[in-house]
Amino acid sequence: MTGTSTADLLAANLLSPFVLAFTLGVVAKRLGSNLSLPKDVYEGLATYLLFAIGLKGGARIAQAPLDQLLAPTGAALALGLITPVVAFAVLRLAGRLSRVDAGAIAAHYGSVSAVTFIAAQGLVQQRGDVAEPFLPALLAIMEVPGLVVGLALGLAGAGRGDRPLRQVFHEIVLGRTLVLLLGGLAIGAAVGAERLAPVQPFFEGLFPGALTLFLLELGVVAGARLGDLRRVGPFLLGFGIVVPMVHGVLGVVLGSWAGLSVGGATVLGAMAASASYIAAPPAVRLALPDANPTYYLTAALAITFPFNLIAGIPLYYWTALWVAERMT
Amino acid sequence: MTGTSTADLLAANLLSPFVLAFTLGVVAKRLGSNLSLPKDVYEGLATYLLFAIGLKGGARIAQAPLDQLLAPTGAALALGLITPVVAFAVLRLAGRLSRVDAGAIAAHYGSVSAVTFIAAQGLVQQRGDVAEPFLPALLAIMEVPGLVVGLALGLAGAGRGDRPLRQVFHEIVLGRTLVLLLGGLAIGAAVGAERLAPVQPFFEGLFPGALTLFLLELGVVAGARLGDLRRVGPFLLGFGIVVPMVHGVLGVVLGSWAGLSVGGATVLGAMAASASYIAAPPAVRLALPDANPTYYLTAALAITFPFNLIAGIPLYYWTALWVAERMT
Amino acid sequence: MTGTSTADLLAANLLSPFVLAFTLGVVAKRLGSNLSLPKDVYEGLATYLLFAIGLKGGARIAQAPLDQLLAPTGAALALGLITPVVAFAVLRLAGRLSRVDAGAIAAHYGSVSAVTFIAAQGLVQQRGDVAEPFLPALLAIMEVPGLVVGLALGLAGAGRGDRPLRQVFHEIVLGRTLVLLLGGLAIGAAVGAERLAPVQPFFEGLFPGALTLFLLELGVVAGARLGDLRRVGPFLLGFGIVVPMVHGVLGVVLGSWAGLSVGGATVLGAMAASASYIAAPPAVRLALPDANPTYYLTAALAITFPFNLIAGIPLYYWTALWVAERMT
Amino acid sequence: MATTSLKLVTIVAEPVLESQLVKDLRHLGATGWTIVEGRGEGSRGMRASDLPGANVRVETIVTDDVADRIISHVADRYFPHYAVIAYVTDVAVVRGDKYARRVC
Amino acid sequence: MATTSLKLVTIVAEPVLESQLVKDLRHLGATGWTIVEGRGEGSRGMRASDLPGANVRVETIVTDDVADRIISHVADRYFPHYAVIAYVTDVAVVRGDKYARRVC
Amino acid sequence: MATTSLKLVTIVAEPVLESQLVKDLRHLGATGWTIVEGRGEGSRGMRASDLPGANVRVETIVTDDVADRIISHVADRYFPHYAVIAYVTDVAVVRGDKYARRVC
Ligand SMILES: Nc1ncnc2c1ncn2[C@@H]1O[C@H](COP(=O)(O)O)[C@@H](O)[C@H]1O
Ligand SMILES: Nc1ncnc2c1ncn2[C@@H]1O[C@H](COP(=O)(O)O)[C@@H](O)[C@H]1O
Ligand SMILES: Nc1ncnc2c1ncn2[C@@H]1O[C@H](COP(=O)(O)O)[C@@H](O)[C@H]1O
Ligand code: NA
Ligand code: NA
Ligand code: NA
């Protein structure tokens, strides 16, 4: 790892098509351009990316000895339980936000941004590393408690019963994200790499390009939220950068300790650090309607996502390298 | 062909990404997931698949001596005329369905499911065989009489004149399915394989993967119909499995006898066995509005399509092999 | 270049999948087929094509010495200023059209059809030539004055102030077409060919096929306009063929004189010859609402676009070869 | 501002009927219509569409007698066989002459 | 043509509420509904959607008392927390019995 | 349930006009609007769109005087040049104060 300084990593990451496409989307939106992918294409790309990630993991899962799965599963579960609590505590104590607002934001930071997960896989691959194939399953294992704990913290004492929580639980588990990731994983594992070969020009060959186009649109969406930065104030801005770093480093450390490779620990860290802006918002809207959407959408999409994409993921990778060196 | 038992074929087919993606769609829907491809993407994929199949056939058509076309054309035409009559007779005599309901269902089983056709091409190719390049043209030749005869049987004596029939005829011939298949065929033949090369990464390379994604969504649509299985009763369930087998074996035998290769006979059999659920329903709805859509949609999409995809196509392939052995 | 007669070029061009897919779309529409790509897919393809063209140019731009940029930039600017004036003069003097109608049409012929540009790149590439990588930037440089001059001519004396012109200027510069082309160019240049490699199966490999599908739909749209040919009369029919030829040859000559390669001069000529039917119509509709849309839409989409696709681009290529021979 | 009282007829129907309905409207005297796509459920359940429940919502502003002709026609021709509803609202329009094919 | 006077209740709401709203409508006595997708702005700004401003427009034709029940319910249950509006129009329908679950 | 009588103004227009129309509505006193996309035909045939006939359907609930201002404005500013129609319906809304910028 000699010579792989954080700065090098950052620079390499900044000049990737992913980051620049996202930036183009943000800039175009801020300048007032009408650039935008049609809604159905954006949704279609999201479906494609999630399913492709699942298939890819599935095809390689046979190579992963099953006994290596236990510790990482525990790590993912722990992160899903810890991260929303950390976020909630910071928001209540340092930020003095209301219970519902804090709970709503905590639910976002407890759950996982699938695109951040995918981008982390991309960086790891670019560095010549690989993450363990079963990581999409860990995403599911982290996502569910992460979201539910955040909501529960926001609902506590609200006297609205646990109806919303049960409904939300159902919606997360059967939501598009988990079904595509886990379904793809299962199909990839059942079919095996060889019989998957004919579909790989589609699911593997196109993956980086499709992600670039997707990030262009995500930039447009984030750009639309940037105008709200002033409204959310400096506290949330700091929160949206510092808390992901804490979660990310924690994720890397737990992941390394659980036996994940450098690539796997990086991705686990990115998952912990990320805040969902596709799966979480509707769930939170239903369960905590009195929380202010400007707070959680702006923090997750306009602060934390770009931070992770640009600086966070390289940082987690560097941390994973550093930890790996200390551990051997 | 030693060792290629039906069971082997079935197993290999079951573990294909096509069948499993369809199954994932069905399961996700039945569990209550909101997984679904956006409508425009689904329609775009359908357009792509049909056009790609046409182009591919066209590019190879120069290699097919024209005098080999006559007998298969006759076979396709005969199947288009016979299959709706067989279906109608079974529905009236054994099922005691009303004339309009029987006609509506017969029209579906007379016409051809383009996706079943494509899936059959896929299996044949996977076994290292190839179907004759002019098969997309045979689809058109079978489709038109198949649908029209079914409607005519349903309309007979209804006293509504032949206005609907003429309108429906117009709509089938100029419908998206036939225009894309035949247009693609003509373009592929005019351009030739060599000049088609630059577009082949798109039309050929992506084909299996795009089909996988399409089948995922088709599984969701079929899954939504599965709930109606109880409503249509055991007769239609049996009909949706037995009649396709009869039609399929008939198609294979006629195709082999007309000189088609094992691959070509398999695909012709699958076409005869299949029931359209994209082209037929609107035509039937217009011409036979009093027929119950639950019957024909459930039978075509929730019974016969999965049956053909999972068991039918391997069976027709195995039959084609068997017939080919007997004939030489 | 011995043996590359216009006729050969024409024949080769006619049998390309691009021209034939467009023709299929036109024919299907004229026969009354409902064939049509869904709107979102069509828009998604347009976004993809523009961004891909930009990226491709950007990746190669390092190879273009910057001092070679000056003269072509001047040529593009001159063409953007001259072509709408030529068109306007012909329409007013020879065609006796009203000022607003002439201005509206001139704005279309001053601006650039991105698809014609892309098709010209395709033909050039097919002949084994390459256009300079900075041509997407020239498109932007020609488009803006071309459209604005046409509108100004139509508005002069209308007493509606320059509000519409300023608004339209804003909309063109920030419109999807220029943002994607220039954004792609910048990203391609920043990332460089090597780091762009992972996204190239998507942006480069699929390009010709995606363009084929796009042209199929464009054929459908143009086919819908063909019915208006009778309404616009013989003058506009002649205008839509002759003026592009004049603009195209002028563009080739100016381009060659500015030092562009044969490929580059061909593409510059095609740009000058083309009439926009995606970016121009809404701008014209806003600024010159009393101009008759049937005139400008039919001329641009149903006359000039097919003419350029089928005969114009080969002609400009042949002219560029001829000029190159004379100049050396 | 001076307005004219007219009828807004709204028809919600299965997509397969769209082109026929539009022909009928023109024939019965409507001078224009606006269509949006939607979905719905009613007393008749299933319809012939991959997208169960998809339908089109057709609006047309017409004079009273044309409105009457349209709903009679829809009631006769489509109600018995197809999933269709139709209803009429009073609207006030500017430049009412635009909506009458002839003097009424 | 003989028509019946009924109420058309229109509800414009955030997309996350759609399935719950439809359940509520059925429960309150509506026999059908038509939904189209749209976008909008109102007095409450931001909503929880990647597509800011996306909403669903739900229409249901019902008897007067069902209309009353629906708007009361929407006002109580959704107005305080969600971006929702509801309004009622008079409409004339053919075959009015189709829109009443029981005799009214 | 207590309701307030207000006006629902519906404008069907070419898509290029959408952003300008929304600005106008806000300026004329509307507190909200709902837009759906559709298609249509009217007395003016062709419009400037790849999708011939595409249009936007803008609805806004406003007080009587705002309704009057809106239709006057649309009639003056857009009718002569663009493919646009506008009409007004009576509606009953809950919590009517939501729809008035100031007391009226
Ligand atoms: N009471 C209602 N209110 C609003 N829309 C309705 C109502 N009943 C039916 N519809 C619409 O009309 C279509 C056909 O209804 P039906 O013929 O009752 O199945 C449905 O899909 C709905 O979109
Ligand atoms: N005055 C209005 N006229 C028409 N639609 C409105 C109006 N006010 C609100 N809406 C619609 O109702 C949604 C929610 O409004 P609100 O709760 O005021 O934010 C908006 O997104 C609009 O689609
Ligand atoms: N009588 C009508 N009823 C309903 N919508 C109409 C009517 N006339 C026109 N429209 C709509 O308004 C748009 C513009 O109409 P026009 O200005 O008459 O061309 C059309 O595209 C239709 O969507
Ligand atoms: Na997280
Ligand atoms: Na069949
Ligand atoms: Na031009």
Short mmCIF file of N, CA and C in Angstrom, two decimals, chain B residues 81-155:
data_model
loop_
_atom_site.label_atom_id
_atom_site.label_comp_id
_atom_site.label_asym_id
_atom_site.label_seq_id
_atom_site.Cartn_x
_atom_site.Cartn_y
_atom_site.Cartn_z
N LEU B 81 -54.50 -22.14 -38.27
CA LEU B 81 -55.91 -22.45 -38.51
C LEU B 81 -56.42 -23.55 -37.57
N ILE B 82 -55.56 -24.50 -37.27
CA ILE B 82 -56.01 -25.65 -36.46
C ILE B 82 -56.08 -25.32 -34.97
N THR B 83 -55.05 -24.66 -34.45
CA THR B 83 -54.99 -24.52 -32.99
C THR B 83 -56.20 -23.79 -32.39
N PRO B 84 -56.70 -22.71 -32.98
CA PRO B 84 -57.88 -22.11 -32.33
C PRO B 84 -59.10 -23.01 -32.40
N VAL B 85 -59.21 -23.81 -33.45
CA VAL B 85 -60.36 -24.69 -33.56
C VAL B 85 -60.30 -25.78 -32.49
N VAL B 86 -59.11 -26.36 -32.32
CA VAL B 86 -58.94 -27.36 -31.27
C VAL B 86 -59.31 -26.76 -29.90
N ALA B 87 -58.75 -25.59 -29.64
CA ALA B 87 -59.00 -24.96 -28.35
C ALA B 87 -60.49 -24.69 -28.17
N PHE B 88 -61.13 -24.16 -29.20
CA PHE B 88 -62.54 -23.83 -29.12
C PHE B 88 -63.37 -25.08 -28.84
N ALA B 89 -63.05 -26.14 -29.56
CA ALA B 89 -63.82 -27.38 -29.40
C ALA B 89 -63.69 -27.90 -27.97
N VAL B 90 -62.48 -27.92 -27.47
CA VAL B 90 -62.28 -28.41 -26.10
C VAL B 90 -63.06 -27.55 -25.10
N LEU B 91 -63.00 -26.23 -25.30
CA LEU B 91 -63.65 -25.32 -24.36
C LEU B 91 -65.17 -25.46 -24.38
N ARG B 92 -65.70 -25.68 -25.57
CA ARG B 92 -67.16 -25.80 -25.69
C ARG B 92 -67.64 -27.17 -25.21
N LEU B 93 -66.95 -28.20 -25.70
CA LEU B 93 -67.45 -29.54 -25.44
C LEU B 93 -67.07 -30.02 -24.04
N ALA B 94 -65.80 -29.93 -23.73
CA ALA B 94 -65.38 -30.42 -22.41
C ALA B 94 -65.64 -29.39 -21.31
N GLY B 95 -65.46 -28.10 -21.66
CA GLY B 95 -65.55 -27.08 -20.61
C GLY B 95 -66.91 -26.45 -20.50
N ARG B 96 -67.76 -26.64 -21.52
CA ARG B 96 -69.11 -26.08 -21.51
C ARG B 96 -69.08 -24.56 -21.30
N LEU B 97 -68.07 -23.91 -21.83
CA LEU B 97 -68.03 -22.45 -21.74
C LEU B 97 -68.97 -21.84 -22.78
N SER B 98 -69.37 -20.62 -22.55
CA SER B 98 -70.22 -19.93 -23.52
C SER B 98 -69.42 -19.69 -24.80
N ARG B 99 -70.16 -19.44 -25.89
CA ARG B 99 -69.51 -19.23 -27.18
C ARG B 99 -68.51 -18.08 -27.13
N VAL B 100 -68.89 -16.95 -26.56
CA VAL B 100 -67.96 -15.81 -26.54
C VAL B 100 -66.73 -16.10 -25.69
N ASP B 101 -66.94 -16.73 -24.54
CA ASP B 101 -65.77 -17.04 -23.71
C ASP B 101 -64.85 -18.03 -24.42
N ALA B 102 -65.45 -19.04 -25.03
CA ALA B 102 -64.63 -20.02 -25.74
C ALA B 102 -63.89 -19.37 -26.90
N GLY B 103 -64.56 -18.50 -27.64
CA GLY B 103 -63.91 -17.82 -28.77
C GLY B 103 -62.78 -16.93 -28.31
N ALA B 104 -63.02 -16.22 -27.22
CA ALA B 104 -62.00 -15.32 -26.70
C ALA B 104 -60.75 -16.10 -26.30
N ILE B 105 -60.94 -17.20 -25.60
CA ILE B 105 -59.79 -18.00 -25.18
C ILE B 105 -59.12 -18.63 -26.40
N ALA B 106 -59.93 -19.12 -27.34
CA ALA B 106 -59.37 -19.74 -28.55
C ALA B 106 -58.51 -18.76 -29.32
N ALA B 107 -58.93 -17.50 -29.38
CA ALA B 107 -58.14 -16.49 -30.08
C ALA B 107 -56.77 -16.33 -29.42
N HIS B 108 -56.74 -16.42 -28.09
CA HIS B 108 -55.45 -16.31 -27.40
C HIS B 108 -54.55 -17.50 -27.72
N TYR B 109 -55.13 -18.70 -27.74
CA TYR B 109 -54.32 -19.90 -27.98
C TYR B 109 -54.01 -20.09 -29.46
N GLY B 110 -54.76 -19.44 -30.32
CA GLY B 110 -54.43 -19.46 -31.74
C GLY B 110 -53.28 -18.53 -32.06
N SER B 111 -53.23 -17.41 -31.38
CA SER B 111 -52.14 -16.47 -31.66
C SER B 111 -50.90 -16.87 -30.86
N VAL B 112 -49.84 -16.12 -31.03
CA VAL B 112 -48.52 -16.55 -30.54
C VAL B 112 -47.99 -15.58 -29.49
N SER B 113 -47.43 -16.13 -28.44
CA SER B 113 -46.77 -15.31 -27.43
C SER B 113 -45.34 -15.04 -27.89
N ALA B 114 -45.05 -13.78 -28.17
CA ALA B 114 -43.71 -13.46 -28.67
C ALA B 114 -42.64 -13.80 -27.65
N VAL B 115 -42.94 -13.68 -26.37
CA VAL B 115 -41.92 -13.96 -25.36
C VAL B 115 -41.64 -15.45 -25.29
N THR B 116 -42.68 -16.27 -25.43
CA THR B 116 -42.45 -17.71 -25.46
C THR B 116 -41.57 -18.07 -26.66
N PHE B 117 -41.88 -17.46 -27.79
CA PHE B 117 -41.07 -17.64 -29.00
C PHE B 117 -39.61 -17.30 -28.72
N ILE B 118 -39.39 -16.17 -28.07
CA ILE B 118 -38.03 -15.72 -27.77
C ILE B 118 -37.36 -16.65 -26.77
N ALA B 119 -38.11 -17.09 -25.78
CA ALA B 119 -37.55 -18.00 -24.78
C ALA B 119 -37.16 -19.32 -25.43
N ALA B 120 -37.97 -19.78 -26.40
CA ALA B 120 -37.65 -21.03 -27.09
C ALA B 120 -36.36 -20.86 -27.90
N GLN B 121 -36.23 -19.75 -28.57
CA GLN B 121 -34.98 -19.46 -29.28
C GLN B 121 -33.81 -19.52 -28.31
N GLY B 122 -34.03 -18.97 -27.13
CA GLY B 122 -32.96 -18.94 -26.13
C GLY B 122 -32.54 -20.34 -25.72
N LEU B 123 -33.51 -21.22 -25.44
CA LEU B 123 -33.16 -22.57 -25.01
C LEU B 123 -32.45 -23.32 -26.13
N VAL B 124 -32.97 -23.16 -27.34
CA VAL B 124 -32.37 -23.87 -28.48
C VAL B 124 -30.91 -23.46 -28.62
N GLN B 125 -30.68 -22.17 -28.53
CA GLN B 125 -29.33 -21.64 -28.65
C GLN B 125 -28.42 -22.17 -27.55
N GLN B 126 -28.97 -22.22 -26.34
CA GLN B 126 -28.24 -22.70 -25.19
C GLN B 126 -27.80 -24.16 -25.40
N ARG B 127 -28.59 -24.94 -26.10
CA ARG B 127 -28.23 -26.34 -26.37
C ARG B 127 -27.28 -26.45 -27.54
N GLY B 128 -26.85 -25.33 -28.09
CA GLY B 128 -25.91 -25.38 -29.19
C GLY B 128 -26.57 -25.60 -30.55
N ASP B 129 -27.88 -25.53 -30.59
CA ASP B 129 -28.62 -25.66 -31.85
C ASP B 129 -28.95 -24.27 -32.40
N VAL B 130 -29.43 -24.20 -33.61
CA VAL B 130 -29.98 -22.94 -34.10
C VAL B 130 -31.29 -23.20 -34.82
N ALA B 131 -32.19 -22.25 -34.70
CA ALA B 131 -33.46 -22.33 -35.44
C ALA B 131 -33.26 -21.60 -36.78
N GLU B 132 -34.03 -22.00 -37.77
CA GLU B 132 -33.95 -21.35 -39.07
C GLU B 132 -34.18 -19.84 -38.92
N PRO B 133 -33.48 -19.05 -39.73
CA PRO B 133 -33.58 -17.58 -39.54
C PRO B 133 -34.95 -17.00 -39.90
N PHE B 134 -35.73 -17.76 -40.66
CA PHE B 134 -36.99 -17.16 -41.12
C PHE B 134 -38.13 -17.39 -40.13
N LEU B 135 -37.83 -17.91 -38.96
CA LEU B 135 -38.92 -18.21 -38.02
C LEU B 135 -39.74 -17.00 -37.60
N PRO B 136 -39.13 -15.82 -37.45
CA PRO B 136 -39.98 -14.67 -37.12
C PRO B 136 -41.08 -14.43 -38.16
N ALA B 137 -40.77 -14.73 -39.42
CA ALA B 137 -41.80 -14.58 -40.44
C ALA B 137 -42.92 -15.60 -40.22
N LEU B 138 -42.54 -16.79 -39.79
CA LEU B 138 -43.57 -17.81 -39.52
C LEU B 138 -44.46 -17.38 -38.36
N LEU B 139 -43.89 -16.68 -37.42
CA LEU B 139 -44.71 -16.18 -36.32
C LEU B 139 -45.85 -15.33 -36.87
N ALA B 140 -45.49 -14.44 -37.78
CA ALA B 140 -46.51 -13.57 -38.36
C ALA B 140 -47.55 -14.40 -39.10
N ILE B 141 -47.08 -15.43 -39.80
CA ILE B 141 -48.01 -16.23 -40.62
C ILE B 141 -48.96 -17.04 -39.74
N MET B 142 -48.49 -17.42 -38.57
CA MET B 142 -49.36 -18.18 -37.66
C MET B 142 -50.28 -17.26 -36.87
N GLU B 143 -49.76 -16.12 -36.50
CA GLU B 143 -50.47 -15.21 -35.60
C GLU B 143 -51.79 -14.72 -36.19
N VAL B 144 -51.74 -14.27 -37.44
CA VAL B 144 -52.91 -13.61 -38.00
C VAL B 144 -54.12 -14.55 -38.11
N PRO B 145 -53.97 -15.71 -38.76
CA PRO B 145 -55.15 -16.59 -38.80
C PRO B 145 -55.52 -17.10 -37.41
N GLY B 146 -54.53 -17.35 -36.59
CA GLY B 146 -54.81 -17.89 -35.26
C GLY B 146 -55.75 -17.00 -34.48
N LEU B 147 -55.48 -15.70 -34.52
CA LEU B 147 -56.31 -14.76 -33.77
C LEU B 147 -57.66 -14.57 -34.44
N VAL B 148 -57.63 -14.45 -35.76
CA VAL B 148 -58.88 -14.16 -36.48
C VAL B 148 -59.86 -15.32 -36.39
N VAL B 149 -59.34 -16.53 -36.52
CA VAL B 149 -60.26 -17.70 -36.45
C VAL B 149 -60.90 -17.76 -35.07
N GLY B 150 -60.12 -17.56 -34.04
CA GLY B 150 -60.68 -17.58 -32.70
C GLY B 150 -61.78 -16.55 -32.53
N LEU B 151 -61.53 -15.33 -32.99
CA LEU B 151 -62.55 -14.29 -32.87
C LEU B 151 -63.79 -14.63 -33.68
N ALA B 152 -63.57 -15.16 -34.87
CA ALA B 152 -64.70 -15.50 -35.73
C ALA B 152 -65.58 -16.55 -35.06
N LEU B 153 -64.94 -17.52 -34.42
CA LEU B 153 -65.72 -18.55 -33.72
C LEU B 153 -66.54 -17.92 -32.60
N GLY B 154 -65.95 -16.98 -31.92
CA GLY B 154 -66.66 -16.32 -30.82
C GLY B 154 -67.78 -15.42 -31.31
N LEU B 155 -67.58 -14.84 -32.47
CA LEU B 155 -68.56 -13.88 -32.98
C LEU B 155 -69.71 -14.57 -33.72
#
